[in-house]
Short mmCIF file of N, CA and C in Angstrom, two decimals:
data_model
loop_
_atom_site.label_atom_id
_atom_site.label_comp_id
_atom_site.label_asym_id
_atom_site.label_seq_id
_atom_site.Cartn_x
_atom_site.Cartn_y
_atom_site.Cartn_z
N ALA A 1 19.69 -24.23 5.57
CA ALA A 1 19.62 -23.76 4.19
C ALA A 1 18.50 -24.50 3.46
N GLN A 2 17.67 -23.75 2.79
CA GLN A 2 16.59 -24.38 2.04
C GLN A 2 16.51 -23.74 0.67
N SER A 3 16.89 -24.51 -0.33
CA SER A 3 16.84 -24.05 -1.70
C SER A 3 15.39 -23.85 -2.11
N GLY A 4 15.17 -22.85 -2.93
CA GLY A 4 13.82 -22.65 -3.41
C GLY A 4 13.62 -21.32 -4.11
N PHE A 5 12.37 -21.08 -4.50
CA PHE A 5 11.95 -19.83 -5.10
C PHE A 5 11.36 -19.00 -3.95
N TYR A 6 11.75 -17.74 -3.83
CA TYR A 6 11.29 -16.89 -2.74
C TYR A 6 10.73 -15.58 -3.27
N ILE A 7 9.79 -15.01 -2.52
CA ILE A 7 9.25 -13.69 -2.83
C ILE A 7 9.18 -12.88 -1.54
N PRO A 8 9.37 -11.55 -1.64
CA PRO A 8 9.19 -10.71 -0.45
C PRO A 8 7.70 -10.66 -0.08
N GLU A 9 7.40 -10.59 1.20
CA GLU A 9 6.01 -10.54 1.64
C GLU A 9 5.30 -9.27 1.17
N TYR A 10 6.05 -8.19 0.92
CA TYR A 10 5.39 -6.97 0.45
C TYR A 10 4.74 -7.15 -0.92
N THR A 11 4.99 -8.28 -1.58
CA THR A 11 4.35 -8.58 -2.86
C THR A 11 2.83 -8.59 -2.72
N LYS A 12 2.34 -8.92 -1.52
CA LYS A 12 0.89 -8.95 -1.30
C LYS A 12 0.25 -7.60 -1.61
N THR A 13 0.95 -6.50 -1.33
CA THR A 13 0.43 -5.16 -1.62
C THR A 13 0.16 -5.01 -3.11
N TYR A 14 1.07 -5.49 -3.93
CA TYR A 14 0.90 -5.42 -5.39
C TYR A 14 -0.25 -6.32 -5.85
N LEU A 15 -0.33 -7.50 -5.28
CA LEU A 15 -1.41 -8.43 -5.65
C LEU A 15 -2.77 -7.86 -5.27
N ASN A 16 -2.82 -7.19 -4.14
CA ASN A 16 -4.07 -6.61 -3.67
C ASN A 16 -4.57 -5.52 -4.63
N ALA A 17 -3.66 -4.85 -5.31
CA ALA A 17 -4.02 -3.77 -6.23
C ALA A 17 -4.50 -4.29 -7.60
N LEU A 18 -4.32 -5.58 -7.86
CA LEU A 18 -4.71 -6.13 -9.16
C LEU A 18 -6.21 -6.32 -9.26
N SER A 19 -6.70 -6.21 -10.48
CA SER A 19 -8.09 -6.53 -10.77
C SER A 19 -8.09 -7.85 -11.52
N PHE A 20 -8.74 -8.85 -10.96
CA PHE A 20 -8.71 -10.18 -11.55
C PHE A 20 -9.93 -10.42 -12.43
N GLY A 21 -10.02 -9.65 -13.51
CA GLY A 21 -11.06 -9.86 -14.51
C GLY A 21 -12.46 -9.93 -13.95
N GLY A 22 -12.77 -9.06 -12.99
CA GLY A 22 -14.12 -9.01 -12.44
C GLY A 22 -14.41 -10.11 -11.43
N GLU A 23 -13.40 -10.83 -10.99
CA GLU A 23 -13.62 -11.88 -10.00
C GLU A 23 -14.06 -11.28 -8.67
N SER A 24 -14.64 -12.08 -7.84
CA SER A 24 -15.18 -11.63 -6.56
C SER A 24 -14.07 -11.27 -5.58
N ALA A 25 -14.49 -10.55 -4.54
CA ALA A 25 -13.57 -10.20 -3.46
C ALA A 25 -13.05 -11.47 -2.79
N ARG A 26 -13.87 -12.51 -2.79
CA ARG A 26 -13.44 -13.78 -2.21
C ARG A 26 -12.27 -14.40 -2.97
N PHE A 27 -12.31 -14.27 -4.30
CA PHE A 27 -11.21 -14.77 -5.12
C PHE A 27 -9.94 -13.99 -4.82
N LYS A 28 -10.05 -12.66 -4.74
CA LYS A 28 -8.87 -11.84 -4.43
C LYS A 28 -8.31 -12.23 -3.06
N GLN A 29 -9.17 -12.49 -2.09
CA GLN A 29 -8.70 -12.89 -0.77
C GLN A 29 -7.97 -14.23 -0.86
N TYR A 30 -8.45 -15.13 -1.69
CA TYR A 30 -7.76 -16.40 -1.91
C TYR A 30 -6.34 -16.15 -2.42
N VAL A 31 -6.20 -15.24 -3.39
CA VAL A 31 -4.88 -14.92 -3.94
C VAL A 31 -3.98 -14.37 -2.84
N LEU A 32 -4.49 -13.46 -2.03
CA LEU A 32 -3.68 -12.88 -0.96
C LEU A 32 -3.32 -13.90 0.11
N ASP A 33 -4.24 -14.79 0.41
CA ASP A 33 -3.98 -15.81 1.44
C ASP A 33 -3.00 -16.88 0.97
N THR A 34 -2.95 -17.10 -0.34
CA THR A 34 -2.09 -18.17 -0.88
C THR A 34 -1.02 -17.61 -1.81
N PHE A 35 -0.59 -16.37 -1.56
CA PHE A 35 0.35 -15.71 -2.47
C PHE A 35 1.68 -16.45 -2.60
N ASP A 36 1.96 -17.38 -1.71
CA ASP A 36 3.20 -18.13 -1.78
C ASP A 36 3.00 -19.53 -2.39
N ASN A 37 1.88 -19.73 -3.07
CA ASN A 37 1.62 -21.00 -3.73
C ASN A 37 1.84 -20.82 -5.24
N TRP A 38 2.47 -21.78 -5.86
CA TRP A 38 2.84 -21.67 -7.28
C TRP A 38 1.64 -21.38 -8.18
N VAL A 39 0.44 -21.81 -7.79
CA VAL A 39 -0.75 -21.63 -8.62
C VAL A 39 -1.04 -20.14 -8.84
N VAL A 40 -0.77 -19.30 -7.83
CA VAL A 40 -1.01 -17.86 -7.96
C VAL A 40 -0.23 -17.29 -9.14
N PHE A 41 0.91 -17.85 -9.42
CA PHE A 41 1.77 -17.32 -10.49
C PHE A 41 1.38 -17.84 -11.88
N THR A 42 0.22 -18.52 -11.93
CA THR A 42 -0.33 -18.93 -13.22
C THR A 42 -1.42 -17.98 -13.69
N PHE A 43 -1.90 -17.10 -12.81
CA PHE A 43 -2.95 -16.15 -13.19
C PHE A 43 -2.36 -15.08 -14.10
N PRO A 44 -3.00 -14.80 -15.24
CA PRO A 44 -2.46 -13.83 -16.21
C PRO A 44 -2.16 -12.46 -15.60
N GLU A 45 -2.98 -12.00 -14.67
CA GLU A 45 -2.77 -10.69 -14.07
C GLU A 45 -1.48 -10.66 -13.24
N VAL A 46 -1.19 -11.76 -12.58
CA VAL A 46 0.02 -11.85 -11.77
C VAL A 46 1.25 -11.95 -12.67
N VAL A 47 1.15 -12.76 -13.72
CA VAL A 47 2.25 -12.88 -14.68
C VAL A 47 2.58 -11.50 -15.26
N GLU A 48 1.55 -10.77 -15.67
CA GLU A 48 1.78 -9.45 -16.27
C GLU A 48 2.41 -8.48 -15.27
N LEU A 49 1.98 -8.51 -14.02
CA LEU A 49 2.56 -7.65 -12.99
C LEU A 49 4.08 -7.79 -12.95
N PHE A 50 4.55 -9.03 -12.95
CA PHE A 50 5.98 -9.29 -12.87
C PHE A 50 6.67 -9.08 -14.22
N ALA A 51 6.06 -9.56 -15.29
CA ALA A 51 6.71 -9.58 -16.60
C ALA A 51 6.93 -8.20 -17.19
N LYS A 52 6.03 -7.27 -16.94
CA LYS A 52 6.09 -5.97 -17.60
C LYS A 52 6.94 -4.94 -16.88
N GLN A 53 7.59 -5.31 -15.77
CA GLN A 53 8.43 -4.36 -15.04
C GLN A 53 9.65 -3.96 -15.87
N ASN A 54 9.98 -2.67 -15.82
CA ASN A 54 11.22 -2.19 -16.43
C ASN A 54 12.32 -2.36 -15.40
N GLU A 55 13.22 -3.31 -15.66
CA GLU A 55 14.30 -3.60 -14.72
C GLU A 55 15.67 -3.12 -15.23
N THR A 56 15.64 -2.20 -16.17
CA THR A 56 16.89 -1.71 -16.76
C THR A 56 17.84 -1.17 -15.69
N SER A 57 17.34 -0.33 -14.80
CA SER A 57 18.21 0.24 -13.77
C SER A 57 18.59 -0.80 -12.72
N ILE A 58 17.77 -1.81 -12.54
CA ILE A 58 18.06 -2.86 -11.55
C ILE A 58 19.24 -3.72 -11.98
N VAL A 59 19.33 -4.03 -13.28
CA VAL A 59 20.40 -4.92 -13.77
C VAL A 59 21.57 -4.15 -14.40
N GLN A 60 21.48 -2.82 -14.40
CA GLN A 60 22.53 -2.01 -15.02
C GLN A 60 23.90 -2.32 -14.42
N GLY A 61 24.86 -2.56 -15.28
CA GLY A 61 26.23 -2.83 -14.86
C GLY A 61 26.48 -4.26 -14.40
N LEU A 62 25.48 -5.11 -14.48
CA LEU A 62 25.63 -6.49 -14.03
C LEU A 62 25.71 -7.42 -15.24
N TYR A 63 26.37 -8.55 -15.06
CA TYR A 63 26.57 -9.51 -16.14
C TYR A 63 25.64 -10.70 -15.94
N GLN A 64 24.81 -10.96 -16.94
CA GLN A 64 23.94 -12.13 -16.91
C GLN A 64 24.73 -13.33 -17.43
N GLU A 65 24.91 -14.34 -16.58
CA GLU A 65 25.72 -15.51 -16.92
C GLU A 65 25.01 -16.48 -17.85
N ALA A 66 23.71 -16.66 -17.66
CA ALA A 66 22.95 -17.63 -18.46
C ALA A 66 21.47 -17.30 -18.34
N ASN A 67 20.67 -17.95 -19.20
CA ASN A 67 19.22 -17.80 -19.09
C ASN A 67 18.55 -19.07 -19.59
N PHE A 68 17.29 -19.19 -19.23
CA PHE A 68 16.46 -20.31 -19.68
C PHE A 68 15.11 -19.74 -20.08
N THR A 69 14.65 -20.11 -21.27
CA THR A 69 13.36 -19.65 -21.78
C THR A 69 12.61 -20.84 -22.35
N PRO A 70 11.46 -21.21 -21.74
CA PRO A 70 10.67 -22.31 -22.31
C PRO A 70 10.07 -21.86 -23.64
N PRO A 71 9.67 -22.79 -24.49
CA PRO A 71 9.19 -22.45 -25.84
C PRO A 71 8.01 -21.48 -25.88
N TRP A 72 7.17 -21.43 -24.85
CA TRP A 72 6.00 -20.56 -24.88
C TRP A 72 6.28 -19.15 -24.37
N CYS A 73 7.48 -18.89 -23.91
CA CYS A 73 7.84 -17.55 -23.41
C CYS A 73 8.74 -16.82 -24.40
N ASN A 74 8.64 -15.51 -24.41
CA ASN A 74 9.60 -14.69 -25.14
C ASN A 74 10.85 -14.56 -24.28
N GLN A 75 11.98 -14.35 -24.93
CA GLN A 75 13.24 -14.12 -24.22
C GLN A 75 13.07 -12.90 -23.30
N TRP A 76 13.53 -12.98 -22.05
CA TRP A 76 13.40 -11.89 -21.09
C TRP A 76 14.11 -10.65 -21.60
N ASN A 77 13.46 -9.51 -21.43
CA ASN A 77 13.99 -8.21 -21.83
C ASN A 77 13.94 -7.31 -20.61
N ALA A 78 15.07 -6.70 -20.25
CA ALA A 78 15.14 -5.87 -19.04
C ALA A 78 14.17 -4.70 -19.07
N THR A 79 13.79 -4.22 -20.26
CA THR A 79 12.85 -3.09 -20.35
C THR A 79 11.42 -3.49 -20.05
N GLY A 80 11.13 -4.77 -20.10
CA GLY A 80 9.77 -5.26 -19.89
C GLY A 80 8.97 -5.36 -21.19
N HIS A 81 9.47 -4.73 -22.26
CA HIS A 81 8.76 -4.76 -23.55
C HIS A 81 8.81 -6.16 -24.15
N GLY A 82 7.64 -6.68 -24.50
CA GLY A 82 7.54 -7.99 -25.13
C GLY A 82 7.59 -9.16 -24.17
N ASN A 83 7.81 -8.91 -22.89
CA ASN A 83 7.85 -10.01 -21.92
C ASN A 83 6.44 -10.56 -21.69
N ASN A 84 6.31 -11.87 -21.77
CA ASN A 84 5.03 -12.52 -21.48
C ASN A 84 5.17 -13.54 -20.35
N CYS A 85 6.34 -13.55 -19.72
CA CYS A 85 6.61 -14.49 -18.63
C CYS A 85 7.37 -13.78 -17.51
N ILE A 86 7.26 -14.32 -16.31
CA ILE A 86 7.97 -13.82 -15.14
C ILE A 86 9.41 -14.29 -15.23
N ASP A 87 10.38 -13.39 -15.00
CA ASP A 87 11.78 -13.82 -14.98
C ASP A 87 12.21 -14.06 -13.54
N ILE A 88 12.69 -15.26 -13.26
CA ILE A 88 13.20 -15.63 -11.95
C ILE A 88 14.68 -15.32 -11.92
N LYS A 89 15.11 -14.53 -10.96
CA LYS A 89 16.53 -14.18 -10.82
C LYS A 89 17.20 -15.23 -9.93
N SER A 90 18.34 -15.75 -10.40
CA SER A 90 19.04 -16.79 -9.64
C SER A 90 20.54 -16.51 -9.61
N GLU A 91 21.25 -17.31 -8.82
CA GLU A 91 22.68 -17.10 -8.61
C GLU A 91 23.51 -17.78 -9.71
N GLN A 92 23.87 -19.03 -9.48
CA GLN A 92 24.79 -19.72 -10.40
C GLN A 92 24.08 -20.89 -11.06
N VAL A 93 24.13 -20.92 -12.39
CA VAL A 93 23.44 -21.96 -13.15
C VAL A 93 23.96 -23.36 -12.80
N GLN A 94 25.24 -23.49 -12.52
CA GLN A 94 25.81 -24.82 -12.24
C GLN A 94 25.30 -25.39 -10.92
N LEU A 95 24.70 -24.59 -10.06
CA LEU A 95 24.16 -25.09 -8.80
C LEU A 95 22.75 -25.64 -8.95
N ASP A 96 22.06 -25.32 -10.05
CA ASP A 96 20.66 -25.69 -10.19
C ASP A 96 20.42 -27.08 -10.78
N LYS A 97 21.36 -27.66 -11.46
CA LYS A 97 21.28 -29.04 -11.96
C LYS A 97 20.05 -29.33 -12.82
N GLY A 98 19.42 -28.30 -13.38
CA GLY A 98 18.29 -28.50 -14.27
C GLY A 98 16.94 -28.64 -13.59
N VAL A 99 16.90 -28.68 -12.26
CA VAL A 99 15.64 -28.88 -11.56
C VAL A 99 14.67 -27.71 -11.76
N PRO A 100 15.09 -26.45 -11.57
CA PRO A 100 14.12 -25.35 -11.78
C PRO A 100 13.59 -25.31 -13.22
N GLN A 101 14.47 -25.64 -14.18
CA GLN A 101 14.03 -25.65 -15.57
C GLN A 101 12.94 -26.70 -15.78
N GLN A 102 13.11 -27.87 -15.17
CA GLN A 102 12.09 -28.92 -15.30
C GLN A 102 10.81 -28.54 -14.59
N MET A 103 10.91 -27.86 -13.46
CA MET A 103 9.71 -27.39 -12.78
C MET A 103 8.90 -26.49 -13.69
N ILE A 104 9.58 -25.56 -14.34
CA ILE A 104 8.92 -24.63 -15.27
C ILE A 104 8.27 -25.40 -16.42
N MET A 105 9.00 -26.33 -17.00
CA MET A 105 8.48 -27.09 -18.14
C MET A 105 7.32 -28.00 -17.72
N ASN A 106 7.49 -28.74 -16.64
CA ASN A 106 6.49 -29.73 -16.25
C ASN A 106 5.20 -29.12 -15.74
N LEU A 107 5.29 -27.97 -15.08
CA LEU A 107 4.09 -27.30 -14.59
C LEU A 107 3.58 -26.26 -15.58
N LYS A 108 4.25 -26.16 -16.73
CA LYS A 108 3.85 -25.21 -17.78
C LYS A 108 3.74 -23.78 -17.24
N LEU A 109 4.74 -23.39 -16.44
CA LEU A 109 4.75 -22.06 -15.83
C LEU A 109 5.20 -21.00 -16.83
N ASN A 110 4.58 -19.85 -16.77
CA ASN A 110 4.99 -18.72 -17.59
C ASN A 110 6.13 -18.00 -16.88
N MET A 111 7.27 -18.69 -16.89
CA MET A 111 8.47 -18.20 -16.20
C MET A 111 9.70 -18.46 -17.04
N THR A 112 10.62 -17.53 -16.99
CA THR A 112 11.96 -17.70 -17.53
C THR A 112 12.92 -17.62 -16.34
N MET A 113 14.18 -17.94 -16.56
CA MET A 113 15.18 -17.80 -15.50
C MET A 113 16.39 -17.10 -16.04
N SER A 114 17.01 -16.29 -15.18
CA SER A 114 18.28 -15.67 -15.53
C SER A 114 19.23 -15.85 -14.34
N TRP A 115 20.48 -16.15 -14.66
CA TRP A 115 21.51 -16.37 -13.63
C TRP A 115 22.52 -15.24 -13.71
N TRP A 116 22.85 -14.70 -12.53
CA TRP A 116 23.66 -13.49 -12.44
C TRP A 116 24.92 -13.66 -11.60
N GLY A 117 25.24 -14.86 -11.15
CA GLY A 117 26.37 -15.05 -10.24
C GLY A 117 25.98 -14.56 -8.86
N ASN A 118 26.77 -14.92 -7.87
CA ASN A 118 26.43 -14.56 -6.49
C ASN A 118 26.35 -13.06 -6.27
N GLU A 119 27.36 -12.34 -6.72
CA GLU A 119 27.40 -10.90 -6.51
C GLU A 119 26.30 -10.18 -7.29
N GLY A 120 26.12 -10.56 -8.54
CA GLY A 120 25.07 -9.94 -9.36
C GLY A 120 23.69 -10.20 -8.79
N TRP A 121 23.45 -11.45 -8.38
CA TRP A 121 22.16 -11.81 -7.80
C TRP A 121 21.90 -11.02 -6.53
N THR A 122 22.90 -10.91 -5.67
CA THR A 122 22.76 -10.14 -4.43
C THR A 122 22.45 -8.68 -4.74
N ASN A 123 23.14 -8.10 -5.72
CA ASN A 123 22.87 -6.72 -6.12
C ASN A 123 21.43 -6.54 -6.61
N ILE A 124 20.97 -7.47 -7.43
CA ILE A 124 19.59 -7.39 -7.95
C ILE A 124 18.60 -7.46 -6.80
N ALA A 125 18.77 -8.43 -5.92
CA ALA A 125 17.84 -8.60 -4.80
C ALA A 125 17.82 -7.35 -3.92
N GLN A 126 18.98 -6.80 -3.62
CA GLN A 126 19.04 -5.60 -2.78
C GLN A 126 18.41 -4.40 -3.49
N ARG A 127 18.64 -4.25 -4.78
CA ARG A 127 18.07 -3.13 -5.54
C ARG A 127 16.55 -3.25 -5.62
N LYS A 128 16.04 -4.47 -5.82
CA LYS A 128 14.60 -4.67 -5.90
C LYS A 128 13.94 -4.36 -4.55
N VAL A 129 14.55 -4.80 -3.47
CA VAL A 129 14.00 -4.54 -2.14
C VAL A 129 14.04 -3.04 -1.84
N THR A 130 15.15 -2.39 -2.15
CA THR A 130 15.28 -0.95 -1.92
C THR A 130 14.20 -0.19 -2.70
N ALA A 131 13.94 -0.61 -3.92
CA ALA A 131 12.92 0.03 -4.75
C ALA A 131 11.51 -0.42 -4.39
N GLY A 132 11.39 -1.44 -3.55
CA GLY A 132 10.08 -1.97 -3.16
C GLY A 132 9.35 -2.66 -4.29
N GLN A 133 10.10 -3.22 -5.25
CA GLN A 133 9.50 -3.87 -6.41
C GLN A 133 9.32 -5.37 -6.18
N PRO A 134 8.21 -5.91 -6.69
CA PRO A 134 8.02 -7.36 -6.55
C PRO A 134 8.98 -8.13 -7.45
N PHE A 135 9.44 -9.26 -6.98
CA PHE A 135 10.30 -10.13 -7.77
C PHE A 135 10.32 -11.51 -7.17
N ILE A 136 10.73 -12.47 -7.99
CA ILE A 136 10.90 -13.84 -7.52
C ILE A 136 12.37 -14.19 -7.67
N MET A 137 12.92 -14.75 -6.62
CA MET A 137 14.34 -15.13 -6.65
C MET A 137 14.47 -16.61 -6.39
N LYS A 138 15.45 -17.22 -7.01
CA LYS A 138 15.79 -18.63 -6.76
C LYS A 138 17.14 -18.63 -6.08
N THR A 139 17.21 -19.29 -4.95
CA THR A 139 18.47 -19.33 -4.21
C THR A 139 18.64 -20.67 -3.51
N GLY A 140 19.86 -20.97 -3.15
CA GLY A 140 20.17 -22.22 -2.48
C GLY A 140 20.04 -22.17 -0.97
N TYR A 141 19.57 -21.04 -0.44
CA TYR A 141 19.43 -20.89 1.01
C TYR A 141 18.31 -19.88 1.29
N VAL A 142 17.87 -19.79 2.54
CA VAL A 142 16.85 -18.81 2.90
C VAL A 142 17.50 -17.44 2.83
N PRO A 143 17.01 -16.56 1.95
CA PRO A 143 17.69 -15.28 1.68
C PRO A 143 17.34 -14.17 2.67
N SER A 144 17.57 -14.39 3.95
CA SER A 144 17.18 -13.37 4.93
C SER A 144 18.29 -12.37 5.21
N GLY A 145 19.54 -12.79 5.21
CA GLY A 145 20.63 -11.92 5.62
C GLY A 145 21.13 -10.95 4.58
N ILE A 146 20.76 -11.09 3.34
CA ILE A 146 21.36 -10.25 2.29
C ILE A 146 20.77 -8.86 2.19
N PHE A 147 19.63 -8.62 2.86
CA PHE A 147 18.94 -7.35 2.69
C PHE A 147 19.29 -6.31 3.74
N GLY A 148 20.07 -6.66 4.75
CA GLY A 148 20.44 -5.69 5.78
C GLY A 148 19.40 -5.61 6.89
N PRO A 149 19.55 -4.60 7.74
CA PRO A 149 18.70 -4.50 8.93
C PRO A 149 17.22 -4.24 8.64
N SER A 150 16.91 -3.61 7.52
CA SER A 150 15.50 -3.33 7.20
C SER A 150 14.93 -4.39 6.25
N ALA A 151 15.39 -5.60 6.40
CA ALA A 151 15.01 -6.69 5.50
C ALA A 151 13.53 -6.99 5.55
N PRO A 152 12.91 -7.14 4.38
CA PRO A 152 11.52 -7.60 4.38
C PRO A 152 11.48 -9.09 4.67
N LYS A 153 10.36 -9.56 5.17
CA LYS A 153 10.19 -11.00 5.32
C LYS A 153 10.06 -11.59 3.93
N VAL A 154 10.61 -12.77 3.75
CA VAL A 154 10.47 -13.47 2.47
C VAL A 154 9.71 -14.77 2.71
N GLN A 155 9.06 -15.21 1.67
CA GLN A 155 8.24 -16.41 1.73
C GLN A 155 8.70 -17.36 0.64
N ARG A 156 8.86 -18.62 0.98
CA ARG A 156 9.22 -19.62 -0.01
C ARG A 156 7.96 -20.02 -0.79
N ILE A 157 8.04 -20.05 -2.10
CA ILE A 157 6.91 -20.45 -2.93
C ILE A 157 6.76 -21.96 -2.84
N MET A 158 5.56 -22.40 -2.56
CA MET A 158 5.28 -23.82 -2.38
C MET A 158 4.89 -24.46 -3.71
N PHE A 159 5.51 -25.59 -4.00
CA PHE A 159 5.25 -26.37 -5.21
C PHE A 159 4.74 -27.75 -4.81
N PRO A 160 4.17 -28.51 -5.75
CA PRO A 160 3.73 -29.87 -5.42
C PRO A 160 4.88 -30.72 -4.88
N GLN A 161 4.54 -31.73 -4.10
CA GLN A 161 5.55 -32.65 -3.56
C GLN A 161 6.24 -33.40 -4.69
N TYR A 162 7.47 -33.74 -4.49
CA TYR A 162 8.21 -34.55 -5.46
C TYR A 162 8.77 -35.77 -4.74
N THR A 163 9.27 -36.70 -5.51
CA THR A 163 9.87 -37.89 -4.92
C THR A 163 11.37 -37.87 -5.18
N GLU A 164 12.11 -38.65 -4.45
CA GLU A 164 13.55 -38.71 -4.63
C GLU A 164 13.95 -39.22 -6.01
N GLU A 165 13.06 -39.97 -6.65
CA GLU A 165 13.39 -40.47 -7.99
C GLU A 165 13.57 -39.30 -8.97
N CYS A 166 13.05 -38.15 -8.62
CA CYS A 166 13.24 -36.96 -9.47
C CYS A 166 14.71 -36.57 -9.56
N TYR A 167 15.49 -36.96 -8.57
CA TYR A 167 16.90 -36.60 -8.56
C TYR A 167 17.81 -37.72 -9.04
N SER A 168 17.27 -38.72 -9.70
CA SER A 168 18.05 -39.86 -10.17
C SER A 168 18.71 -39.57 -11.51
N ASN A 169 19.52 -38.54 -11.52
CA ASN A 169 20.33 -38.16 -12.70
C ASN A 169 19.50 -37.90 -13.95
N ASN A 170 18.28 -37.45 -13.78
CA ASN A 170 17.48 -37.16 -14.96
C ASN A 170 17.29 -35.66 -15.18
N THR A 171 17.97 -34.84 -14.41
CA THR A 171 17.79 -33.40 -14.54
C THR A 171 19.02 -32.71 -15.14
N ALA A 172 19.85 -33.44 -15.79
CA ALA A 172 21.09 -32.86 -16.30
C ALA A 172 20.87 -31.86 -17.42
N SER A 173 19.73 -31.88 -18.07
CA SER A 173 19.47 -30.97 -19.16
C SER A 173 19.06 -29.60 -18.64
N LEU A 174 19.82 -28.58 -18.98
CA LEU A 174 19.48 -27.22 -18.57
C LEU A 174 18.42 -26.63 -19.48
N ARG A 175 17.92 -27.42 -20.43
CA ARG A 175 16.82 -26.98 -21.28
C ARG A 175 15.49 -27.42 -20.72
N GLY A 176 15.50 -28.05 -19.54
CA GLY A 176 14.26 -28.44 -18.89
C GLY A 176 13.71 -29.78 -19.32
N ILE A 177 14.54 -30.60 -19.94
CA ILE A 177 14.09 -31.91 -20.43
C ILE A 177 14.63 -32.98 -19.50
N GLY A 178 13.76 -33.80 -18.96
CA GLY A 178 14.17 -34.88 -18.06
C GLY A 178 13.38 -36.13 -18.37
N SER A 179 13.77 -37.21 -17.72
CA SER A 179 13.12 -38.48 -18.01
C SER A 179 11.87 -38.71 -17.19
N ILE A 180 11.63 -37.88 -16.17
CA ILE A 180 10.48 -38.06 -15.31
C ILE A 180 9.74 -36.73 -15.19
N ASN A 181 8.43 -36.74 -15.31
CA ASN A 181 7.64 -35.52 -15.22
C ASN A 181 7.23 -35.28 -13.76
N CYS A 182 8.23 -35.07 -12.90
CA CYS A 182 7.89 -34.87 -11.49
C CYS A 182 8.82 -33.89 -10.80
N ASP A 183 9.64 -33.20 -11.54
CA ASP A 183 10.60 -32.31 -10.89
C ASP A 183 9.99 -30.97 -10.53
N PHE A 184 9.31 -30.97 -9.42
CA PHE A 184 8.79 -29.75 -8.85
C PHE A 184 8.86 -29.89 -7.35
#
């Protein structure tokens, strides 16, 4: 089991279709080659791709248990209207211990988080895969078995190295405030 942020590999198709403000083909190839690196999710074109999706039908009938929004992001809206940050779908807020929130705050990521419980999260992930839509999920294990026999490959998003001192009881704040700027 490896906790982390994951994306389906088919996300590369969406990234390939983006225009990066007139950047060279070499830059686009860099994005495709490193699509599982956190830096890719700082590019405005990538943020917009994820943030502007209408997910109304994806979350219909599901209960959102909690959310986290850093000060520079608008509150996530299922319609995609007004969203300026990527929403990370996760399972249970009590399992995260504030670490993902600190990662977002410390790296100044344009990301929000929403927690849907195990069943809700599984439904969202399956609906997104069925629809072939890009998304980022946070889970406590490698999410390979939840998609069924036609499962897409998933890739763990790579973040900077951290030290064990990051887990020295300084991540208790679910608002992303900790005593050490290293929780990533």
